Coordinates of C-alpha atoms in Angstrom, one line a residue:
I225 CA 0.0 0.0 0.0
L226 CA 1.5 3.3 -1.1
G227 CA 3.2 5.0 1.8
L228 CA 2.5 2.1 4.2
G229 CA 4.5 -0.7 2.7
D230 CA 3.5 -4.3 2.5
I231 CA 0.7 -4.5 5.1
G232 CA -1.2 -7.3 3.4
S233 CA -3.6 -7.6 0.5
Q234 CA -6.7 -7.1 2.5
A235 CA -5.5 -3.6 3.5
G236 CA -5.8 -2.8 -0.2
A237 CA -9.4 -4.0 -0.5
P238 CA -11.0 -0.6 0.3
V239 CA -8.8 1.1 -2.4
M240 CA -9.8 -1.4 -5.1
T241 CA -13.4 -1.5 -4.1
G242 CA -13.6 2.3 -4.2
K243 CA -12.0 2.4 -7.6
A244 CA -14.3 -0.2 -8.9
I245 CA -17.3 1.8 -7.6
L246 CA -16.0 5.0 -9.3
I247 CA -15.3 3.3 -12.6
S248 CA -18.7 1.6 -12.5
G249 CA -20.6 4.7 -11.5
L250 CA -18.8 7.5 -13.4
A251 CA -17.8 5.6 -16.6
D252 CA -20.7 3.2 -16.6
L253 CA -18.3 0.3 -17.0
P254 CA -18.8 -2.9 -15.0
S255 CA -15.9 -3.2 -12.6
I256 CA -14.7 -5.4 -9.8
G257 CA -11.9 -5.0 -7.3
L258 CA -9.9 -8.2 -7.2
I259 CA -7.5 -8.7 -4.3
L260 CA -4.8 -11.4 -4.7
E261 CA -2.9 -13.0 -1.8
E262 CA 0.2 -13.5 -4.0
T263 CA 3.4 -11.6 -4.5
N264 CA 5.2 -13.6 -7.2
P265 CA 4.8 -11.8 -10.5
A266 CA 4.7 -15.0 -12.6
K267 CA 2.1 -16.5 -10.4
I268 CA 0.0 -13.3 -10.4
V269 CA 0.0 -13.3 -14.2
R270 CA -0.9 -17.0 -14.3
I271 CA -3.9 -16.4 -11.9
L272 CA -5.1 -13.3 -13.8
K273 CA -4.8 -15.1 -17.2
Q274 CA -7.1 -17.8 -15.8
I275 CA -9.9 -15.4 -14.9
L276 CA -9.5 -12.6 -17.5
P277 CA -12.0 -12.4 -20.4
Q278 CA -10.7 -13.6 -23.8
S279 CA -11.7 -10.2 -25.3
G280 CA -12.9 -6.9 -24.0
G281 CA -12.3 -5.5 -20.6
S282 CA -9.1 -4.2 -19.1
V283 CA -6.8 -4.6 -16.1
N284 CA -6.0 -1.7 -13.7
L285 CA -3.0 -2.8 -11.6
E286 CA -2.7 -1.2 -8.2
D287 CA -0.2 -1.1 -5.3
F288 CA 2.4 -3.6 -6.6
S289 CA 5.9 -3.0 -5.3
S290 CA 8.7 -2.0 -7.6
P291 CA 10.1 -3.7 -9.6
H292 CA 7.3 -6.3 -9.6
S293 CA 4.8 -3.9 -10.9
F294 CA 6.8 -3.5 -14.1
E295 CA 7.2 -7.2 -14.5
V296 CA 3.5 -8.0 -14.0
E297 CA 2.5 -5.2 -16.4
R298 CA 4.9 -6.3 -19.1
L299 CA 3.9 -10.0 -18.8
L300 CA 0.2 -9.3 -18.9
Q301 CA 0.6 -7.0 -21.9
A302 CA 2.6 -9.7 -23.7
E303 CA 0.3 -12.6 -22.8
T304 CA -3.2 -11.1 -23.1
D305 CA -5.1 -9.2 -25.7
I306 CA -6.7 -6.6 -23.3
P307 CA -5.3 -3.3 -22.1
V308 CA -3.2 -3.5 -19.0
F309 CA -2.6 -0.3 -17.0
D310 CA -0.6 0.2 -13.8
D311 CA -2.3 3.0 -12.0
D312 CA 0.6 3.9 -9.7
Q313 CA 2.9 4.4 -12.7
W314 CA 0.7 5.8 -15.5
G315 CA -2.4 7.2 -13.7
T316 CA -0.2 9.2 -11.3
G317 CA 2.1 10.2 -14.1
I318 CA -0.7 11.6 -16.2
V319 CA -2.1 13.6 -13.3
V320 CA 1.3 15.0 -12.4
A321 CA 2.2 15.8 -16.0
A322 CA -1.1 17.7 -16.5
A323 CA -0.6 19.7 -13.2
L324 CA 3.0 20.5 -14.1
M325 CA 2.2 21.6 -17.7
N326 CA -0.6 23.8 -16.4
G327 CA 1.6 25.3 -13.6
V328 CA 4.4 26.0 -16.0
K329 CA 2.0 27.6 -18.4
L330 CA 0.5 29.8 -15.7
L331 CA 3.9 30.9 -14.6
G332 CA 5.1 31.7 -18.1
M333 CA 7.9 29.2 -17.8
D334 CA 9.3 26.7 -20.3
L335 CA 8.6 23.0 -19.5
G336 CA 12.0 22.0 -20.9
A337 CA 13.8 24.3 -18.4
V338 CA 12.1 22.9 -15.2
K339 CA 14.3 20.9 -12.9
I340 CA 12.6 18.1 -11.0
H341 CA 13.6 16.0 -8.0
F342 CA 11.9 12.8 -6.9
Q343 CA 12.3 11.7 -3.3
G344 CA 11.7 7.9 -3.7
A345 CA 12.2 5.6 -6.6
G346 CA 9.3 3.2 -6.6
A347 CA 7.0 2.3 -9.5
G348 CA 5.0 5.5 -9.2
A349 CA 8.1 7.8 -9.2
I350 CA 9.6 5.9 -12.2
G351 CA 6.4 6.0 -14.2
V352 CA 5.9 9.7 -13.4
A353 CA 9.5 10.5 -14.5
L354 CA 9.1 8.7 -17.8
I355 CA 5.8 10.5 -18.5
L356 CA 7.3 13.9 -17.7
A357 CA 10.2 13.2 -20.0
A358 CA 7.7 12.2 -22.8
A359 CA 5.7 15.4 -22.0
G360 CA 8.6 17.7 -22.7
V361 CA 10.6 17.9 -19.4
N362 CA 14.3 17.7 -20.2
S363 CA 15.0 14.2 -18.8
G364 CA 18.6 15.3 -17.9
H365 CA 17.1 17.8 -15.5
I366 CA 15.2 15.0 -13.6
Q367 CA 16.9 13.5 -10.6
M368 CA 15.7 10.8 -8.3
A369 CA 16.8 9.5 -4.9
D370 CA 16.1 6.3 -3.2
S371 CA 17.3 5.1 0.2
Q372 CA 20.8 4.7 -1.2
G373 CA 21.1 8.2 -2.6
L374 CA 20.8 9.8 -6.0
I375 CA 20.3 7.5 -9.0
Y376 CA 22.9 7.9 -11.7
D377 CA 24.2 6.0 -14.7
G378 CA 26.8 3.6 -13.5
R379 CA 25.6 3.3 -9.9
K380 CA 26.2 -0.3 -8.8
F381 CA 24.5 -0.6 -5.4
G382 CA 20.7 -0.7 -4.7
M383 CA 19.8 -0.9 -8.4
N384 CA 17.3 -3.0 -10.2
E385 CA 16.5 -3.2 -14.0
E386 CA 14.0 -0.3 -13.9
K387 CA 16.3 2.0 -11.9
A388 CA 19.3 1.1 -14.2
H389 CA 17.2 1.9 -17.3
L390 CA 16.0 5.2 -15.8
A391 CA 19.5 6.1 -14.8
T392 CA 20.5 6.2 -18.5
I393 CA 17.8 8.8 -19.2
I394 CA 17.8 11.1 -16.2
N395 CA 20.4 13.1 -14.2
S396 CA 22.6 13.9 -17.2
E397 CA 25.2 15.5 -14.8
C398 CA 25.5 12.2 -13.0
R399 CA 25.0 13.9 -9.6
Q400 CA 25.9 11.6 -6.8
G401 CA 25.3 11.7 -3.0
S402 CA 22.5 11.5 -0.6
W403 CA 19.1 13.0 -1.2

Protein backbone atom coordinates (compact mmCIF):
# COMPACT_ATOMS: atom_id res chain seq x y z
CA ILE A 1 0.00 0.00 0.00
CA LEU A 2 1.54 3.30 -1.09
CA GLY A 3 3.18 5.02 1.84
CA LEU A 4 2.47 2.15 4.22
CA GLY A 5 4.52 -0.69 2.72
CA ASP A 6 3.50 -4.32 2.52
CA ILE A 7 0.73 -4.49 5.09
CA GLY A 8 -1.16 -7.28 3.36
CA SER A 9 -3.55 -7.60 0.48
CA GLN A 10 -6.69 -7.13 2.55
CA ALA A 11 -5.52 -3.63 3.51
CA GLY A 12 -5.82 -2.76 -0.19
CA ALA A 13 -9.39 -3.99 -0.49
CA PRO A 14 -11.01 -0.59 0.27
CA VAL A 15 -8.85 1.11 -2.38
CA MET A 16 -9.75 -1.41 -5.07
CA THR A 17 -13.42 -1.50 -4.07
CA GLY A 18 -13.59 2.28 -4.18
CA LYS A 19 -11.97 2.43 -7.61
CA ALA A 20 -14.34 -0.23 -8.95
CA ILE A 21 -17.30 1.78 -7.63
CA LEU A 22 -15.99 4.98 -9.26
CA ILE A 23 -15.35 3.29 -12.61
CA SER A 24 -18.75 1.59 -12.54
CA GLY A 25 -20.59 4.74 -11.50
CA LEU A 26 -18.78 7.46 -13.41
CA ALA A 27 -17.76 5.60 -16.57
CA ASP A 28 -20.70 3.17 -16.64
CA LEU A 29 -18.28 0.25 -17.01
CA PRO A 30 -18.84 -2.92 -15.01
CA SER A 31 -15.89 -3.22 -12.62
CA ILE A 32 -14.74 -5.41 -9.76
CA GLY A 33 -11.94 -5.04 -7.26
CA LEU A 34 -9.89 -8.23 -7.19
CA ILE A 35 -7.49 -8.71 -4.28
CA LEU A 36 -4.81 -11.39 -4.65
CA GLU A 37 -2.87 -13.04 -1.81
CA GLU A 38 0.18 -13.51 -4.04
CA THR A 39 3.44 -11.59 -4.51
CA ASN A 40 5.25 -13.65 -7.17
CA PRO A 41 4.84 -11.83 -10.53
CA ALA A 42 4.71 -15.02 -12.63
CA LYS A 43 2.06 -16.53 -10.36
CA ILE A 44 0.04 -13.30 -10.40
CA VAL A 45 0.04 -13.33 -14.20
CA ARG A 46 -0.94 -17.02 -14.26
CA ILE A 47 -3.88 -16.36 -11.88
CA LEU A 48 -5.08 -13.33 -13.83
CA LYS A 49 -4.83 -15.10 -17.19
CA GLN A 50 -7.10 -17.83 -15.83
CA ILE A 51 -9.86 -15.39 -14.90
CA LEU A 52 -9.50 -12.61 -17.51
CA PRO A 53 -11.97 -12.44 -20.37
CA GLN A 54 -10.73 -13.57 -23.76
CA SER A 55 -11.67 -10.22 -25.28
CA GLY A 56 -12.88 -6.92 -23.96
CA GLY A 57 -12.27 -5.48 -20.55
CA SER A 58 -9.06 -4.16 -19.10
CA VAL A 59 -6.81 -4.58 -16.08
CA ASN A 60 -5.97 -1.71 -13.75
CA LEU A 61 -3.03 -2.84 -11.59
CA GLU A 62 -2.73 -1.16 -8.22
CA ASP A 63 -0.22 -1.10 -5.34
CA PHE A 64 2.37 -3.56 -6.63
CA SER A 65 5.87 -3.02 -5.30
CA SER A 66 8.65 -2.01 -7.64
CA PRO A 67 10.11 -3.72 -9.64
CA HIS A 68 7.29 -6.33 -9.56
CA SER A 69 4.77 -3.86 -10.95
CA PHE A 70 6.78 -3.46 -14.15
CA GLU A 71 7.19 -7.21 -14.54
CA VAL A 72 3.50 -7.98 -13.98
CA GLU A 73 2.46 -5.23 -16.38
CA ARG A 74 4.86 -6.35 -19.14
CA LEU A 75 3.94 -10.03 -18.80
CA LEU A 76 0.20 -9.33 -18.88
CA GLN A 77 0.57 -7.03 -21.87
CA ALA A 78 2.55 -9.69 -23.72
CA GLU A 79 0.31 -12.61 -22.81
CA THR A 80 -3.19 -11.10 -23.09
CA ASP A 81 -5.11 -9.16 -25.71
CA ILE A 82 -6.69 -6.64 -23.34
CA PRO A 83 -5.34 -3.30 -22.11
CA VAL A 84 -3.20 -3.46 -18.96
CA PHE A 85 -2.60 -0.27 -17.01
CA ASP A 86 -0.57 0.22 -13.82
CA ASP A 87 -2.32 3.03 -12.00
CA ASP A 88 0.61 3.86 -9.71
CA GLN A 89 2.88 4.44 -12.71
CA TRP A 90 0.71 5.80 -15.48
CA GLY A 91 -2.37 7.17 -13.69
CA THR A 92 -0.22 9.17 -11.31
CA GLY A 93 2.09 10.21 -14.14
CA ILE A 94 -0.75 11.60 -16.24
CA VAL A 95 -2.11 13.65 -13.34
CA VAL A 96 1.34 14.99 -12.36
CA ALA A 97 2.19 15.84 -15.99
CA ALA A 98 -1.09 17.71 -16.45
CA ALA A 99 -0.57 19.67 -13.23
CA LEU A 100 3.04 20.51 -14.10
CA MET A 101 2.17 21.55 -17.66
CA ASN A 102 -0.59 23.85 -16.41
CA GLY A 103 1.57 25.25 -13.62
CA VAL A 104 4.44 26.01 -15.97
CA LYS A 105 2.02 27.64 -18.41
CA LEU A 106 0.48 29.82 -15.69
CA LEU A 107 3.93 30.93 -14.55
CA GLY A 108 5.08 31.65 -18.11
CA MET A 109 7.92 29.15 -17.83
CA ASP A 110 9.34 26.66 -20.34
CA LEU A 111 8.60 23.02 -19.50
CA GLY A 112 12.01 22.03 -20.86
CA ALA A 113 13.80 24.29 -18.37
CA VAL A 114 12.13 22.90 -15.24
CA LYS A 115 14.31 20.89 -12.86
CA ILE A 116 12.60 18.09 -10.96
CA HIS A 117 13.65 16.00 -7.98
CA PHE A 118 11.91 12.80 -6.89
CA GLN A 119 12.27 11.66 -3.32
CA GLY A 120 11.73 7.93 -3.72
CA ALA A 121 12.23 5.59 -6.65
CA GLY A 122 9.29 3.22 -6.59
CA ALA A 123 7.00 2.32 -9.46
CA GLY A 124 5.02 5.53 -9.15
CA ALA A 125 8.07 7.81 -9.24
CA ILE A 126 9.65 5.95 -12.15
CA GLY A 127 6.41 6.01 -14.15
CA VAL A 128 5.90 9.73 -13.44
CA ALA A 129 9.49 10.52 -14.48
CA LEU A 130 9.06 8.68 -17.79
CA ILE A 131 5.79 10.46 -18.54
CA LEU A 132 7.27 13.86 -17.65
CA ALA A 133 10.17 13.20 -20.02
CA ALA A 134 7.71 12.22 -22.77
CA ALA A 135 5.67 15.37 -22.04
CA GLY A 136 8.64 17.66 -22.69
CA VAL A 137 10.58 17.92 -19.44
CA ASN A 138 14.31 17.73 -20.17
CA SER A 139 15.05 14.24 -18.80
CA GLY A 140 18.58 15.30 -17.94
CA HIS A 141 17.05 17.80 -15.49
CA ILE A 142 15.23 15.05 -13.60
CA GLN A 143 16.93 13.54 -10.60
CA MET A 144 15.67 10.81 -8.30
CA ALA A 145 16.85 9.55 -4.95
CA ASP A 146 16.13 6.28 -3.20
CA SER A 147 17.29 5.06 0.22
CA GLN A 148 20.83 4.71 -1.18
CA GLY A 149 21.07 8.25 -2.56
CA LEU A 150 20.81 9.77 -6.02
CA ILE A 151 20.32 7.47 -8.98
CA TYR A 152 22.89 7.95 -11.72
CA ASP A 153 24.17 6.03 -14.71
CA GLY A 154 26.80 3.58 -13.52
CA ARG A 155 25.63 3.30 -9.92
CA LYS A 156 26.15 -0.30 -8.82
CA PHE A 157 24.47 -0.55 -5.41
CA GLY A 158 20.74 -0.71 -4.72
CA MET A 159 19.79 -0.85 -8.39
CA ASN A 160 17.30 -3.01 -10.25
CA GLU A 161 16.52 -3.23 -13.96
CA GLU A 162 14.03 -0.34 -13.87
CA LYS A 163 16.31 2.01 -11.94
CA ALA A 164 19.27 1.11 -14.18
CA HIS A 165 17.23 1.91 -17.29
CA LEU A 166 15.99 5.17 -15.82
CA ALA A 167 19.54 6.13 -14.81
CA THR A 168 20.50 6.21 -18.51
CA ILE A 169 17.76 8.76 -19.15
CA ILE A 170 17.77 11.13 -16.16
CA ASN A 171 20.39 13.06 -14.17
CA SER A 172 22.59 13.93 -17.15
CA GLU A 173 25.17 15.51 -14.84
CA CYS A 174 25.47 12.17 -12.96
CA ARG A 175 25.04 13.90 -9.63
CA GLN A 176 25.85 11.58 -6.76
CA GLY A 177 25.34 11.66 -3.03
CA SER A 178 22.54 11.51 -0.57
CA TRP A 179 19.14 12.97 -1.19
